[in-house]
Amino acid sequence: MTFARIILGITILIFILSGCGRSKAPPDPVGDESLHEVRFGSAVFDPETTNLIAYGKENRISFQFLKNISPKNADDEFSMSVLVHNNTQGWSNIVSTYDVWNNGSISIVDNELGSVVYYNANHALDVMMEPCGGGGFYPTYYIYPGDEVILDVQFFTFKYADQKTFLLFSDTYRTCCASEIFSLPVGLDDIDSEGFIEGFRIGSYEISDEEINMIPLGDVFDITIDFNCQLNPYKFADLIDFRFVINNQYSQKSYSMGMDTMLENGSIYVVDYVQGVARFVMDHPMSYCIIDGQPVQIAAPGDLVQIWIDFFEGEDSQENEFVFQNKKFRVFYLGTQHIGSE
């Protein structure tokens, strides 16, 4: 377990306990490498990438430590401070120790590895609770599907059962709020064209098959493909044929689209026939499509969709036939960023 992985695990706990309050100043920093695994619900959190978290569907985080932790220390000996940015809505919030007890409770269970620390919230983790007059609480700092949340941990200090104190500082980390719990296997997709295509973009976002592509689909209207050949500007659109399938991996709905469907939704242009650049421009945002004359919403903010290119075939300017088939990539529907947010 790397130092960065430890930090991220702690970061998640801090973020969930969001609100306002004060934390005592941290002692001298001491590094530690005993945090083995972090789970958000049942899913393991990966500190090396952007994690899709269904904040509105979860209320538990667990931390597997390779050392034993005293329940008394869990109550009395930890302190923390973190800055949380919701880049989509534009709010930021300083979080401190005080807010842990306003939003839930901590329990500790020993096992063969050490101790598992559970944070159990009193509510779904898409909202924070702050105290108000009369002993009650009111909700604040909402997180909605599609929101991008940046976590900037300042410090987190704790004690093990042997009374040794550890203190963790961090970098910044990125999560996105999913509409549903992501339980499907994560693996690389395949959009390798064996040199036939240099790359393609949805809006200004370069598509990758090595990670989930975070795109605000409600704000983009076009797809650009860079071919490695010259194109006939007068016949290109007439000579191509294709079919692709959009699988919404949260709603379990699929939509098959071919040339006729695409022409219901926009137009194909050759932007640069010498460099081989073609663009499909839609008449509306990519969050929905016209299918058989009817608008169909294919995704909502917080949804994960897989785009499967069944085949794409045509001819270049020299009448050489090409085919691009059975390629896949994934897109997460990122919410529209608030103007002025960080």
Tab-separated table of C-alpha atoms in Angstrom:
chain	number	residue	atom	x	y	z
A	1	MET	CA	0.000	0.000	0.000
A	2	THR	CA	1.543	3.279	-1.050
A	3	PHE	CA	1.452	6.503	0.956
A	4	ALA	CA	-0.855	8.051	-1.666
A	5	ARG	CA	-3.277	5.136	-1.320
A	6	ILE	CA	-3.422	5.654	2.433
A	7	ILE	CA	-4.161	9.314	1.961
A	8	LEU	CA	-6.985	8.696	-0.466
A	9	GLY	CA	-8.662	6.213	1.818
A	10	ILE	CA	-8.659	8.698	4.638
A	11	THR	CA	-9.784	11.384	2.233
A	12	ILE	CA	-12.991	9.564	1.479
A	13	LEU	CA	-13.893	9.291	5.142
A	14	ILE	CA	-13.228	12.968	5.682
A	15	PHE	CA	-15.290	13.996	2.690
A	16	ILE	CA	-18.347	12.104	3.796
A	17	LEU	CA	-18.265	13.759	7.180
A	18	SER	CA	-18.575	17.133	5.511
A	19	GLY	CA	-19.876	20.233	7.274
A	20	CYS	CA	-18.405	23.070	9.309
A	21	GLY	CA	-16.483	22.924	12.574
A	22	ARG	CA	-13.030	23.197	14.126
A	23	SER	CA	-10.138	20.746	14.337
A	24	LYS	CA	-7.211	20.992	16.700
A	25	ALA	CA	-3.836	21.633	15.108
A	26	PRO	CA	-1.978	18.484	13.933
A	27	PRO	CA	1.168	17.174	15.663
A	28	ASP	CA	4.438	16.607	13.840
A	29	PRO	CA	3.770	14.483	10.730
A	30	VAL	CA	4.491	10.748	10.910
A	31	GLY	CA	4.005	8.623	7.774
A	32	ASP	CA	2.210	5.296	7.949
A	33	GLU	CA	1.534	2.402	5.592
A	34	SER	CA	-0.934	0.165	7.379
A	35	LEU	CA	-4.122	1.036	5.490
A	36	HIS	CA	-4.663	-2.001	3.284
A	37	GLU	CA	-7.988	-1.351	1.558
A	38	VAL	CA	-10.878	1.086	1.395
A	39	ARG	CA	-14.392	0.064	0.388
A	40	PHE	CA	-17.264	2.334	-0.497
A	41	GLY	CA	-20.231	0.110	0.230
A	42	SER	CA	-19.017	-3.209	-1.206
A	43	ALA	CA	-16.815	-1.719	-3.935
A	44	VAL	CA	-13.057	-1.325	-3.494
A	45	PHE	CA	-11.882	2.254	-3.971
A	46	ASP	CA	-9.032	2.649	-6.488
A	47	PRO	CA	-6.768	5.613	-5.639
A	48	GLU	CA	-5.138	5.637	-9.078
A	49	THR	CA	-8.170	6.792	-11.060
A	50	THR	CA	-11.437	8.730	-10.865
A	51	ASN	CA	-13.934	6.667	-8.888
A	52	LEU	CA	-17.635	6.619	-9.721
A	53	ILE	CA	-19.488	6.675	-6.408
A	54	ALA	CA	-23.259	6.470	-6.023
A	55	TYR	CA	-23.366	8.885	-3.090
A	56	GLY	CA	-27.156	8.770	-2.980
A	57	LYS	CA	-27.189	4.954	-2.710
A	58	GLU	CA	-24.501	4.388	-0.072
A	59	ASN	CA	-24.179	5.130	3.638
A	60	ARG	CA	-21.103	3.105	4.700
A	61	ILE	CA	-17.336	3.280	4.179
A	62	SER	CA	-14.906	0.707	5.550
A	63	PHE	CA	-11.138	0.906	6.087
A	64	GLN	CA	-9.080	-2.266	6.516
A	65	PHE	CA	-5.985	-1.539	8.609
A	66	LEU	CA	-3.081	-3.946	9.124
A	67	LYS	CA	-2.857	-2.844	12.769
A	68	ASN	CA	-5.328	-2.889	15.635
A	69	ILE	CA	-7.175	0.298	16.506
A	70	SER	CA	-8.666	1.002	19.921
A	71	PRO	CA	-12.367	1.960	20.023
A	72	LYS	CA	-11.521	4.541	22.683
A	73	ASN	CA	-8.996	6.163	20.349
A	74	ALA	CA	-11.632	6.260	17.643
A	75	ASP	CA	-13.773	8.383	19.961
A	76	ASP	CA	-11.123	10.585	21.524
A	77	GLU	CA	-7.902	10.720	19.556
A	78	PHE	CA	-8.526	11.632	15.931
A	79	SER	CA	-8.541	15.023	14.235
A	80	MET	CA	-8.839	16.106	10.637
A	81	SER	CA	-9.265	18.964	8.185
A	82	VAL	CA	-10.132	18.829	4.480
A	83	LEU	CA	-11.230	21.205	1.734
A	84	VAL	CA	-13.974	19.797	-0.512
A	85	HIS	CA	-14.741	21.316	-3.911
A	86	ASN	CA	-17.899	20.474	-5.854
A	87	ASN	CA	-16.682	21.620	-9.251
A	88	THR	CA	-20.053	21.076	-10.894
A	89	GLN	CA	-22.148	23.171	-8.527
A	90	GLY	CA	-19.353	25.560	-7.611
A	91	TRP	CA	-19.338	25.233	-3.827
A	92	SER	CA	-16.409	24.542	-1.499
A	93	ASN	CA	-16.518	23.481	2.119
A	94	ILE	CA	-13.978	23.123	4.940
A	95	VAL	CA	-14.537	19.895	6.871
A	96	SER	CA	-13.357	19.143	10.399
A	97	THR	CA	-13.580	16.562	13.205
A	98	TYR	CA	-16.708	18.090	14.700
A	99	ASP	CA	-18.794	16.981	11.722
A	100	VAL	CA	-18.125	13.259	12.133
A	101	TRP	CA	-20.535	12.979	14.998
A	102	ASN	CA	-23.170	15.151	13.326
A	103	ASN	CA	-23.451	12.799	10.351
A	104	GLY	CA	-22.942	9.283	11.698
A	105	SER	CA	-20.876	6.980	13.885
A	106	ILE	CA	-17.679	4.923	13.803
A	107	SER	CA	-17.397	1.251	14.765
A	108	ILE	CA	-14.346	-1.035	14.841
A	109	VAL	CA	-14.154	-4.797	14.249
A	110	ASP	CA	-10.915	-6.788	14.607
A	111	ASN	CA	-10.099	-9.513	12.076
A	112	GLU	CA	-7.128	-11.656	11.034
A	113	LEU	CA	-5.460	-8.678	9.301
A	114	GLY	CA	-5.901	-6.045	11.983
A	115	SER	CA	-8.940	-3.787	12.407
A	116	VAL	CA	-11.719	-2.703	10.104
A	117	VAL	CA	-12.998	0.808	10.803
A	118	TYR	CA	-16.576	1.369	9.628
A	119	TYR	CA	-18.133	4.760	9.150
A	120	ASN	CA	-21.939	4.436	9.168
A	121	ALA	CA	-23.772	7.584	8.133
A	122	ASN	CA	-27.223	8.403	9.438
A	123	HIS	CA	-28.363	9.168	5.890
A	124	ALA	CA	-27.368	8.664	2.279
A	125	LEU	CA	-24.007	10.247	1.531
A	126	ASP	CA	-25.285	12.688	-1.090
A	127	VAL	CA	-26.187	15.250	1.566
A	128	MET	CA	-24.517	16.664	4.684
A	129	MET	CA	-26.245	17.596	7.934
A	130	GLU	CA	-25.474	20.659	10.023
A	131	PRO	CA	-26.927	21.508	13.456
A	132	CYS	CA	-29.536	24.223	13.747
A	133	GLY	CA	-31.470	25.783	16.603
A	134	GLY	CA	-33.573	23.612	18.878
A	135	GLY	CA	-31.288	20.612	18.705
A	136	GLY	CA	-32.213	19.716	15.118
A	137	PHE	CA	-30.230	19.400	11.886
A	138	TYR	CA	-30.713	20.722	8.393
A	139	PRO	CA	-29.351	19.296	5.124
A	140	THR	CA	-26.717	21.171	3.134
A	141	TYR	CA	-23.967	20.598	0.556
A	142	TYR	CA	-25.986	18.366	-1.728
A	143	ILE	CA	-24.220	16.106	-4.225
A	144	TYR	CA	-26.170	15.212	-7.370
A	145	PRO	CA	-25.561	12.521	-10.026
A	146	GLY	CA	-22.964	13.790	-12.475
A	147	ASP	CA	-21.215	16.074	-9.962
A	148	GLU	CA	-17.424	16.197	-9.988
A	149	VAL	CA	-16.013	16.385	-6.456
A	150	ILE	CA	-12.369	17.258	-5.720
A	151	LEU	CA	-10.937	16.344	-2.314
A	152	ASP	CA	-8.009	18.280	-0.801
A	153	VAL	CA	-6.971	16.744	2.523
A	154	GLN	CA	-4.955	18.965	4.855
A	155	PHE	CA	-4.383	16.492	7.707
A	156	PHE	CA	-5.783	13.438	9.472
A	157	THR	CA	-4.366	12.139	12.755
A	158	PHE	CA	-5.248	9.016	14.748
A	159	LYS	CA	-3.854	6.519	17.308
A	160	TYR	CA	-3.465	2.777	17.096
A	161	ALA	CA	-4.097	0.464	20.063
A	162	ASP	CA	-0.362	0.565	20.849
A	163	GLN	CA	-0.762	4.349	21.329
A	164	LYS	CA	1.431	5.229	18.350
A	165	THR	CA	0.103	8.285	16.529
A	166	PHE	CA	0.084	8.561	12.749
A	167	LEU	CA	-0.593	11.669	10.716
A	168	LEU	CA	-1.414	11.732	7.018
A	169	PHE	CA	-1.178	14.620	4.573
A	170	SER	CA	-2.476	14.375	1.016
A	171	ASP	CA	-2.673	15.566	-2.508
A	172	THR	CA	-5.952	16.195	-4.356
A	173	TYR	CA	-8.260	13.426	-5.607
A	174	ARG	CA	-11.198	13.271	-7.981
A	175	THR	CA	-14.520	11.443	-7.658
A	176	CYS	CA	-17.751	11.654	-9.646
A	177	CYS	CA	-21.252	11.009	-8.350
A	178	ALA	CA	-22.902	8.118	-10.202
A	179	SER	CA	-26.646	7.620	-10.440
A	180	GLU	CA	-26.355	3.930	-9.491
A	181	ILE	CA	-23.861	1.676	-7.731
A	182	PHE	CA	-21.193	0.603	-10.197
A	183	SER	CA	-20.807	-3.165	-9.807
A	184	LEU	CA	-19.814	-4.167	-13.351
A	185	PRO	CA	-16.252	-5.413	-13.965
A	186	VAL	CA	-13.805	-2.682	-14.920
A	187	GLY	CA	-11.389	-3.485	-17.752
A	188	LEU	CA	-9.867	-1.958	-20.820
A	189	ASP	CA	-12.081	-1.504	-23.863
A	190	ASP	CA	-10.761	-1.622	-27.415
A	191	ILE	CA	-10.820	1.191	-29.953
A	192	ASP	CA	-7.513	0.333	-31.656
A	193	SER	CA	-7.945	0.872	-35.406
A	194	GLU	CA	-4.509	-0.536	-36.367
A	195	GLY	CA	-3.495	2.856	-37.709
A	196	PHE	CA	-6.637	3.470	-39.773
A	197	ILE	CA	-7.831	6.229	-37.417
A	198	GLU	CA	-5.533	8.585	-35.479
A	199	GLY	CA	-8.191	9.387	-32.925
A	200	PHE	CA	-11.604	10.875	-32.367
A	201	ARG	CA	-13.259	13.362	-30.087
A	202	ILE	CA	-16.692	13.917	-28.625
A	203	GLY	CA	-16.912	17.677	-28.514
A	204	SER	CA	-13.409	18.705	-27.432
A	205	TYR	CA	-12.845	15.519	-25.382
A	206	GLU	CA	-10.312	13.047	-26.793
A	207	ILE	CA	-11.649	9.507	-26.441
A	208	SER	CA	-9.574	6.870	-24.672
A	209	ASP	CA	-10.183	3.150	-24.168
A	210	GLU	CA	-7.832	2.974	-21.185
A	211	GLU	CA	-10.175	4.766	-18.801
A	212	ILE	CA	-13.738	5.972	-18.489
A	213	ASN	CA	-14.229	9.178	-20.487
A	214	MET	CA	-15.792	11.956	-18.375
A	215	ILE	CA	-17.913	14.095	-20.715
A	216	PRO	CA	-20.779	16.571	-20.062
A	217	LEU	CA	-23.013	15.060	-22.741
A	218	GLY	CA	-25.635	17.756	-22.261
A	219	ASP	CA	-23.126	20.341	-23.545
A	220	VAL	CA	-21.632	18.605	-26.594
A	221	PHE	CA	-23.048	18.442	-30.113
A	222	ASP	CA	-20.429	16.863	-32.372
A	223	ILE	CA	-18.080	13.941	-33.010
A	224	THR	CA	-14.797	14.454	-34.911
A	225	ILE	CA	-12.810	11.584	-36.483
A	226	ASP	CA	-9.213	11.967	-37.714
A	227	PHE	CA	-8.537	9.378	-40.419
A	228	ASN	CA	-5.081	8.422	-41.656
A	229	CYS	CA	-6.094	8.836	-45.279
A	230	GLN	CA	-7.502	11.424	-47.660
A	231	LEU	CA	-11.270	11.627	-48.028
A	232	ASN	CA	-13.499	12.471	-50.941
A	233	PRO	CA	-15.369	15.595	-49.780
A	234	TYR	CA	-18.214	15.006	-52.257
A	235	LYS	CA	-18.864	11.297	-51.738
A	236	PHE	CA	-17.654	10.482	-48.236
A	237	ALA	CA	-21.071	10.732	-46.574
A	238	ASP	CA	-22.683	8.720	-49.375
A	239	LEU	CA	-20.138	5.889	-49.255
A	240	ILE	CA	-20.040	5.160	-45.522
A	241	ASP	CA	-22.253	2.828	-43.550
A	242	PHE	CA	-22.167	2.004	-39.872
A	243	ARG	CA	-24.003	0.699	-36.861
A	244	PHE	CA	-23.244	1.239	-33.216
A	245	VAL	CA	-25.010	0.356	-29.989
A	246	ILE	CA	-25.294	2.511	-26.865
A	247	ASN	CA	-25.613	0.455	-23.673
A	248	ASN	CA	-26.631	2.417	-20.589
A	249	GLN	CA	-24.912	0.312	-17.940
A	250	TYR	CA	-27.067	1.710	-15.125
A	251	SER	CA	-30.541	1.634	-16.671
A	252	GLN	CA	-29.754	-1.592	-18.574
A	253	LYS	CA	-31.254	-0.082	-21.755
A	254	SER	CA	-29.679	-0.335	-25.208
A	255	TYR	CA	-30.144	1.726	-28.359
A	256	SER	CA	-29.034	0.613	-31.830
A	257	MET	CA	-28.209	3.347	-34.325
A	258	GLY	CA	-27.311	3.229	-37.995
A	259	MET	CA	-26.857	5.684	-40.830
A	260	ASP	CA	-30.572	6.489	-41.069
A	261	THR	CA	-30.779	7.261	-37.339
A	262	MET	CA	-27.727	9.505	-37.478
A	263	LEU	CA	-29.155	11.529	-40.340
A	264	GLU	CA	-32.301	12.086	-38.267
A	265	ASN	CA	-30.117	13.792	-35.688
A	266	GLY	CA	-27.591	15.822	-37.685
A	267	SER	CA	-25.245	16.042	-40.659
A	268	ILE	CA	-21.841	14.634	-41.674
A	269	TYR	CA	-19.142	16.967	-43.008
A	270	VAL	CA	-15.627	16.545	-44.360
A	271	VAL	CA	-13.741	19.265	-42.500
A	272	ASP	CA	-10.352	18.608	-44.123
A	273	TYR	CA	-10.262	16.057	-46.944
A	274	VAL	CA	-6.449	16.174	-47.291
A	275	GLN	CA	-5.823	15.445	-43.591
A	276	GLY	CA	-8.831	13.136	-43.443
A	277	VAL	CA	-10.929	14.931	-40.832
A	278	ALA	CA	-14.689	14.258	-40.765
A	279	ARG	CA	-17.258	15.563	-38.315
A	280	PHE	CA	-20.796	14.629	-37.376
A	281	VAL	CA	-22.730	17.647	-36.054
A	282	MET	CA	-25.981	17.042	-34.204
A	283	ASP	CA	-28.986	19.342	-34.050
A	284	HIS	CA	-29.223	18.898	-30.263
A	285	PRO	CA	-27.084	17.816	-27.278
A	286	MET	CA	-25.853	14.241	-27.135
A	287	SER	CA	-27.847	13.440	-24.027
A	288	TYR	CA	-30.691	12.301	-26.285
A	289	CYS	CA	-31.330	11.134	-29.851
A	290	ILE	CA	-34.210	11.195	-32.303
A	291	ILE	CA	-35.150	7.590	-33.016
A	292	ASP	CA	-37.973	6.881	-35.481
A	293	GLY	CA	-39.048	10.496	-35.170
A	294	GLN	CA	-39.249	10.505	-31.374
A	295	PRO	CA	-36.762	12.044	-28.895
A	296	VAL	CA	-35.247	9.395	-26.618
A	297	GLN	CA	-33.075	10.251	-23.621
A	298	ILE	CA	-30.191	7.791	-23.728
A	299	ALA	CA	-28.496	8.966	-20.530
A	300	ALA	CA	-28.824	11.357	-17.599
A	301	PRO	CA	-26.117	12.990	-15.466
A	302	GLY	CA	-24.371	10.314	-13.426
A	303	ASP	CA	-25.010	7.517	-15.949
A	304	LEU	CA	-22.297	5.316	-17.433
A	305	VAL	CA	-22.746	4.268	-21.063
A	306	GLN	CA	-20.773	1.874	-23.217
A	307	ILE	CA	-20.560	2.722	-26.901
A	308	TRP	CA	-19.997	-0.331	-29.095
A	309	ILE	CA	-19.078	0.306	-32.719
A	310	ASP	CA	-20.439	-2.782	-34.489
A	311	PHE	CA	-18.956	-1.658	-37.814
A	312	PHE	CA	-17.935	1.489	-39.685
A	313	GLU	CA	-17.075	1.029	-43.359
A	314	GLY	CA	-16.547	3.176	-46.438
A	315	GLU	CA	-13.985	4.329	-49.004
A	316	ASP	CA	-11.124	6.830	-49.017
A	317	SER	CA	-10.410	9.308	-51.835
A	318	GLN	CA	-8.652	6.564	-53.851
A	319	GLU	CA	-11.671	4.258	-53.595
A	320	ASN	CA	-9.831	1.965	-51.178
A	321	GLU	CA	-12.334	0.233	-48.919
A	322	PHE	CA	-11.903	0.366	-45.158
A	323	VAL	CA	-13.707	-1.208	-42.210
A	324	PHE	CA	-13.561	-0.432	-38.489
A	325	GLN	CA	-15.515	-2.908	-36.354
A	326	ASN	CA	-16.219	-4.347	-32.915
A	327	LYS	CA	-14.688	-1.460	-30.937
A	328	LYS	CA	-15.837	-0.219	-27.532
A	329	PHE	CA	-15.350	2.672	-25.133
A	330	ARG	CA	-17.187	4.064	-22.103
A	331	VAL	CA	-18.499	7.520	-21.287
A	332	PHE	CA	-19.602	8.847	-17.899
A	333	TYR	CA	-22.224	11.603	-18.169
A	334	LEU	CA	-20.564	14.420	-16.250
A	335	GLY	CA	-22.835	17.213	-15.040
A	336	THR	CA	-22.644	20.707	-16.468
A	337	GLN	CA	-20.010	22.737	-14.643
A	338	HIS	CA	-21.233	25.743	-12.704
A	339	ILE	CA	-19.958	29.030	-14.119
A	340	GLY	CA	-17.172	30.317	-11.910
A	341	SER	CA	-16.479	26.987	-10.198
A	342	GLU	CA	-12.962	25.744	-9.771
